[in-house]
PDB file of C-alpha atoms in Angstrom:
ATOM      1  CA  MET A   1      -0.063   0.001   0.168  1.00 45.00           C
ATOM      2  CA  ILE A   2       1.274   3.472  -1.118  1.00 47.00           C
ATOM      3  CA  ASP A   3       0.617   6.330   2.037  1.00 50.00           C
ATOM      4  CA  ALA A   4       1.731   9.803   1.952  1.00 51.00           C
ATOM      5  CA  GLN A   5       4.806   9.325   4.229  1.00 56.00           C
ATOM      6  CA  ASN A   6       6.695   6.918   1.982  1.00 51.00           C
ATOM      7  CA  LEU A   7       5.791   9.288  -1.140  1.00 44.00           C
ATOM      8  CA  ARG A   8       7.249  12.286   0.972  1.00 52.00           C
ATOM      9  CA  LYS A   9      10.327   9.536   1.681  1.00 51.00           C
ATOM     10  CA  VAL A  10      10.874   9.250  -1.913  1.00 46.00           C
ATOM     11  CA  TYR A  11      10.573  12.961  -2.644  1.00 44.00           C
ATOM     12  CA  LYS A  12      12.827  14.005   0.208  1.00 48.00           C
ATOM     13  CA  ILE A  13      15.730  11.475  -0.967  1.00 46.00           C
ATOM     14  CA  ASN A  14      15.402  12.252  -4.456  1.00 45.00           C
ATOM     15  CA  THR A  15      15.317  16.033  -3.735  1.00 44.00           C
ATOM     16  CA  LYS A  16      18.422  15.872  -1.909  1.00 45.00           C
ATOM     17  CA  LYS A  17      19.863  14.103  -5.297  1.00 44.00           C
ATOM     18  CA  SER A  18      18.743  16.637  -7.608  1.00 42.00           C
ATOM     19  CA  GLY A  19      20.613  18.444  -9.801  1.00 44.00           C
ATOM     20  CA  LEU A  20      20.242  22.679 -10.507  1.00 46.00           C
ATOM     21  CA  LYS A  21      23.138  22.899  -8.054  1.00 53.00           C
ATOM     22  CA  GLY A  22      24.680  25.231 -11.035  1.00 56.00           C
ATOM     23  CA  ALA A  23      22.122  27.695 -10.226  1.00 60.00           C
ATOM     24  CA  SER A  24      23.916  28.387  -7.130  1.00 62.00           C
ATOM     25  CA  LEU A  25      26.659  30.461  -9.649  1.00 63.00           C
ATOM     26  CA  LEU A  26      24.020  32.896 -10.637  1.00 67.00           C
ATOM     27  CA  CYS A  27      24.163  34.391  -6.981  1.00 67.00           C
ATOM     28  CA  PHE A  28      26.898  36.200  -8.190  1.00 66.00           C
ATOM     29  CA  PHE A  29      25.080  38.440 -10.251  1.00 67.00           C
ATOM     30  CA  THR A  30      22.332  39.352  -8.013  1.00 70.00           C
ATOM     31  CA  THR A  31      22.301  41.254  -4.473  1.00 70.00           C
ATOM     32  CA  GLY A  32      20.325  38.011  -2.925  1.00 69.00           C
ATOM     33  CA  TYR A  33      20.196  34.214  -3.078  1.00 73.00           C
ATOM     34  CA  LEU A  34      16.461  33.462  -2.138  1.00 78.00           C
ATOM     35  CA  GLY A  35      15.117  34.144  -5.509  1.00 77.00           C
ATOM     36  CA  ILE A  36      17.110  31.816  -7.120  1.00 76.00           C
ATOM     37  CA  SER A  37      16.940  29.201  -4.457  1.00 78.00           C
ATOM     38  CA  TRP A  38      13.113  29.475  -4.741  1.00 84.00           C
ATOM     39  CA  MET A  39      13.265  29.355  -8.462  1.00 81.00           C
ATOM     40  CA  ARG A  40      15.279  26.600  -8.688  1.00 80.00           C
ATOM     41  CA  THR A  41      12.866  24.275  -6.127  1.00 84.00           C
ATOM     42  CA  ALA A  42      10.005  25.886  -8.349  1.00 86.00           C
ATOM     43  CA  LEU A  43      11.373  24.215 -11.249  1.00 85.00           C
ATOM     44  CA  PHE A  44      12.154  20.822  -9.893  1.00 85.00           C
ATOM     45  CA  GLU A  45       8.869  20.529  -8.129  1.00 87.00           C
ATOM     46  CA  PHE A  46       6.939  21.925 -11.525  1.00 88.00           C
ATOM     47  CA  PHE A  47       8.840  19.230 -13.557  1.00 87.00           C
ATOM     48  CA  SER A  48       9.255  16.384 -11.484  1.00 85.00           C
ATOM     49  CA  GLY A  49       5.396  16.031 -10.595  1.00 83.00           C
ATOM     50  CA  ALA A  50       5.176  17.228  -7.250  1.00 84.00           C
ATOM     51  CA  MET A  51       3.068  20.039  -7.916  1.00 86.00           C
ATOM     52  CA  ILE A  52       0.665  18.663 -10.928  1.00 85.00           C
ATOM     53  CA  PRO A  53       0.983  15.249 -12.505  1.00 85.00           C
ATOM     54  CA  VAL A  54       3.201  15.473 -15.716  1.00 83.00           C
ATOM     55  CA  ALA A  55       0.103  13.961 -17.679  1.00 81.00           C
ATOM     56  CA  LEU A  56      -1.939  16.604 -17.214  1.00 86.00           C
ATOM     57  CA  PHE A  57       0.593  19.142 -19.030  1.00 87.00           C
ATOM     58  CA  PRO A  58      -0.318  20.339 -22.645  1.00 89.00           C
ATOM     59  CA  GLY A  59       1.870  18.259 -25.169  1.00 87.00           C
ATOM     60  CA  TRP A  60       4.355  20.550 -25.933  1.00 90.00           C
ATOM     61  CA  LEU A  61       5.129  21.319 -21.933  1.00 89.00           C
ATOM     62  CA  LYS A  62       4.959  17.194 -21.206  1.00 86.00           C
ATOM     63  CA  THR A  63       7.682  17.143 -24.286  1.00 85.00           C
ATOM     64  CA  ALA A  64      10.066  19.822 -22.557  1.00 86.00           C
ATOM     65  CA  ALA A  65       9.334  18.145 -18.975  1.00 85.00           C
ATOM     66  CA  CYS A  66      10.430  14.837 -20.356  1.00 82.00           C
ATOM     67  CA  CYS A  67      13.602  16.489 -21.836  1.00 83.00           C
ATOM     68  CA  THR A  68      14.747  16.812 -18.070  1.00 85.00           C
ATOM     69  CA  PRO A  69      15.632  14.337 -15.342  1.00 84.00           C
ATOM     70  CA  PHE A  70      12.614  15.561 -13.035  1.00 85.00           C
ATOM     71  CA  PRO A  71       9.618  13.630 -13.871  1.00 85.00           C
ATOM     72  CA  TYR A  72      11.981  10.514 -13.985  1.00 83.00           C
ATOM     73  CA  MET A  73      12.741  11.484 -10.379  1.00 82.00           C
ATOM     74  CA  ILE A  74       9.444  11.592  -8.891  1.00 82.00           C
ATOM     75  CA  GLN A  75       6.110  11.274 -11.652  1.00 83.00           C
ATOM     76  CA  VAL A  76       7.290   7.802 -13.428  1.00 81.00           C
ATOM     77  CA  LEU A  77       8.151   6.641  -9.860  1.00 80.00           C
ATOM     78  CA  VAL A  78       4.487   7.304  -8.543  1.00 82.00           C
ATOM     79  CA  ALA A  79       2.978   6.155 -11.943  1.00 81.00           C
ATOM     80  CA  VAL A  80       4.793   3.025 -11.766  1.00 81.00           C
ATOM     81  CA  LEU A  81       3.626   1.870  -8.292  1.00 82.00           C
ATOM     82  CA  LEU A  82      -0.263   3.522  -9.110  1.00 81.00           C
ATOM     83  CA  GLY A  83      -0.645   1.736 -12.291  1.00 81.00           C
ATOM     84  CA  GLN A  84      -0.668   4.783 -14.330  1.00 78.00           C
ATOM     85  CA  ASP A  85       0.629   5.670 -17.809  1.00 75.00           C
ATOM     86  CA  THR A  86       4.495   6.872 -17.363  1.00 74.00           C
ATOM     87  CA  MET A  87       4.652   9.354 -20.416  1.00 74.00           C
ATOM     88  CA  LEU A  88       6.853   6.631 -22.443  1.00 76.00           C
ATOM     89  CA  SER A  89       6.802   2.796 -22.405  1.00 79.00           C
ATOM     90  CA  LEU A  90       8.618   1.540 -19.266  1.00 78.00           C
ATOM     91  CA  PRO A  91      11.470   0.606 -20.784  1.00 84.00           C
ATOM     92  CA  GLY A  92      11.842   3.991 -22.253  1.00 81.00           C
ATOM     93  CA  ALA A  93      11.319   5.544 -18.940  1.00 79.00           C
ATOM     94  CA  TYR A  94      13.720   3.302 -17.276  1.00 82.00           C
ATOM     95  CA  GLY A  95      16.166   4.251 -20.534  1.00 85.00           C
ATOM     96  CA  MET A  96      15.671   7.822 -19.711  1.00 83.00           C
ATOM     97  CA  GLN A  97      16.676   7.114 -16.343  1.00 82.00           C
ATOM     98  CA  VAL A  98      19.640   5.005 -17.093  1.00 85.00           C
ATOM     99  CA  ILE A  99      20.960   8.195 -19.661  1.00 86.00           C
ATOM    100  CA  TRP A 100      20.371  10.837 -16.777  1.00 83.00           C
ATOM    101  CA  ILE A 101      22.180   8.703 -14.181  1.00 82.00           C
ATOM    102  CA  LEU A 102      24.966   8.404 -16.809  1.00 82.00           C
ATOM    103  CA  VAL A 103      24.836  12.260 -17.303  1.00 80.00           C
ATOM    104  CA  PHE A 104      25.288  12.949 -13.789  1.00 77.00           C
ATOM    105  CA  LEU A 105      27.606   9.940 -13.112  1.00 78.00           C
ATOM    106  CA  VAL A 106      30.047  10.013 -15.699  1.00 74.00           C
ATOM    107  CA  PRO A 107      31.608  13.068 -14.308  1.00 75.00           C
ATOM    108  CA  TYR A 108      31.520  12.132 -10.891  1.00 75.00           C
ATOM    109  CA  GLY A 109      33.599   9.287 -11.814  1.00 73.00           C
ATOM    110  CA  PHE A 110      35.918  11.063 -13.868  1.00 72.00           C
ATOM    111  CA  ILE A 111      36.296  13.426 -10.698  1.00 73.00           C
ATOM    112  CA  CYS A 112      36.584  10.825  -8.294  1.00 75.00           C
ATOM    113  CA  VAL A 113      37.807   7.430  -9.789  1.00 75.00           C
ATOM    114  CA  VAL A 114      40.076   8.167 -12.283  1.00 73.00           C
ATOM    115  CA  PRO A 115      42.367   9.893  -9.975  1.00 74.00           C
ATOM    116  CA  VAL A 116      42.683   7.112  -7.541  1.00 76.00           C
ATOM    117  CA  GLU A 117      43.318   4.765 -10.345  1.00 76.00           C
ATOM    118  CA  ILE A 118      46.077   7.038 -11.677  1.00 73.00           C
ATOM    119  CA  LEU A 119      47.727   7.139  -7.833  1.00 76.00           C
ATOM    120  CA  ARG A 120      47.447   3.257  -7.712  1.00 77.00           C
ATOM    121  CA  GLY A 121      48.926   2.950 -11.097  1.00 76.00           C
ATOM    122  CA  SER A 122      46.171   0.806 -12.490  1.00 76.00           C
ATOM    123  CA  ALA A 123      45.188   3.506 -15.494  1.00 69.00           C
ATOM    124  CA  SER A 124      45.857   3.083 -18.691  1.00 72.00           C
ATOM    125  CA  LEU A 125      48.397   5.499 -19.636  1.00 72.00           C
ATOM    126  CA  TYR A 126      45.434   7.551 -21.848  1.00 74.00           C
ATOM    127  CA  TRP A 127      43.966   8.789 -18.267  1.00 71.00           C
ATOM    128  CA  ASN A 128      47.332  10.189 -17.540  1.00 70.00           C
ATOM    129  CA  PHE A 129      47.344  12.499 -20.011  1.00 76.00           C
ATOM    130  CA  ALA A 130      43.546  13.099 -20.517  1.00 76.00           C
ATOM    131  CA  LEU A 131      42.940  13.767 -16.784  1.00 74.00           C
ATOM    132  CA  PRO A 132      45.164  16.872 -16.584  1.00 76.00           C
ATOM    133  CA  ALA A 133      43.645  18.135 -20.124  1.00 81.00           C
ATOM    134  CA  VAL A 134      40.401  18.217 -18.708  1.00 77.00           C
ATOM    135  CA  SER A 135      41.125  19.095 -15.067  1.00 77.00           C
ATOM    136  CA  ILE A 136      42.909  22.315 -16.673  1.00 83.00           C
ATOM    137  CA  GLY A 137      40.193  23.258 -19.040  1.00 83.00           C
ATOM    138  CA  PHE A 138      37.241  22.949 -16.234  1.00 79.00           C
ATOM    139  CA  PHE A 139      39.356  24.881 -14.061  1.00 83.00           C
ATOM    140  CA  LEU A 140      39.925  27.971 -16.604  1.00 88.00           C
ATOM    141  CA  LEU A 141      36.381  27.808 -17.340  1.00 85.00           C
ATOM    142  CA  ALA A 142      35.564  27.885 -13.333  1.00 82.00           C
ATOM    143  CA  ARG A 143      37.915  30.703 -13.088  1.00 87.00           C
ATOM    144  CA  ALA A 144      36.871  32.700 -15.712  1.00 88.00           C
ATOM    145  CA  VAL A 145      32.734  32.206 -14.357  1.00 82.00           C
ATOM    146  CA  PHE A 146      34.606  32.848 -10.616  1.00 82.00           C
ATOM    147  CA  TYR A 147      36.330  36.280 -11.877  1.00 86.00           C
ATOM    148  CA  ARG A 148      33.319  37.266 -13.745  1.00 84.00           C
ATOM    149  CA  GLY A 149      31.141  36.759 -10.766  1.00 78.00           C
ATOM    150  CA  ILE A 150      33.435  39.016  -8.521  1.00 79.00           C
ATOM    151  CA  ARG A 151      33.291  42.097 -11.020  1.00 80.00           C
ATOM    152  CA  HIS A 152      29.411  42.157 -11.139  1.00 73.00           C
ATOM    153  CA  TYR A 153      29.338  41.205  -7.269  1.00 70.00           C
ATOM    154  CA  GLU A 154      27.599  43.522  -5.304  1.00 69.00           C
ATOM    155  CA  SER A 155      27.073  43.231  -1.405  1.00 69.00           C
ATOM    156  CA  VAL A 156      24.108  44.514   0.472  1.00 67.00           C
ATOM    157  CA  GLY A 157      24.164  45.768   4.222  1.00 59.00           C
ATOM    158  CA  MET A 158      22.126  44.988   7.161  1.00 55.00           C
TER     159      MET A 158
END
């Protein structure tokens, strides 16, 4: 039996794992973070089906929602448990979940696993050259965003 308490637990777990953390960089360009935080939460809750089921969206909005990872975090799980339509066939929905897991997991593995493999000496020679090149590229990108943000930064006193 599905009850509200179990659905809240699933929602909390998936919310903690959700993306859109990059929206935090927008705080450099505003005088407050609260609006950005609310926007991030609203986008997640809207497109995940937490506020309105994605099945009730108009066709174009349903298509847009299906291109994000959010409906696969809540809406598809709830639809499967309730025996309702999952927007895609069940294998297609699971396939999209796998794609989004790879989108977020591959960079994580590249950041965490490859350096350990290099230190242990079990990584191929390719990774010994690719990791520093990719790291320098992302460092330069992060540095550029940071310094551009610092130039636009404004502080608001109390």
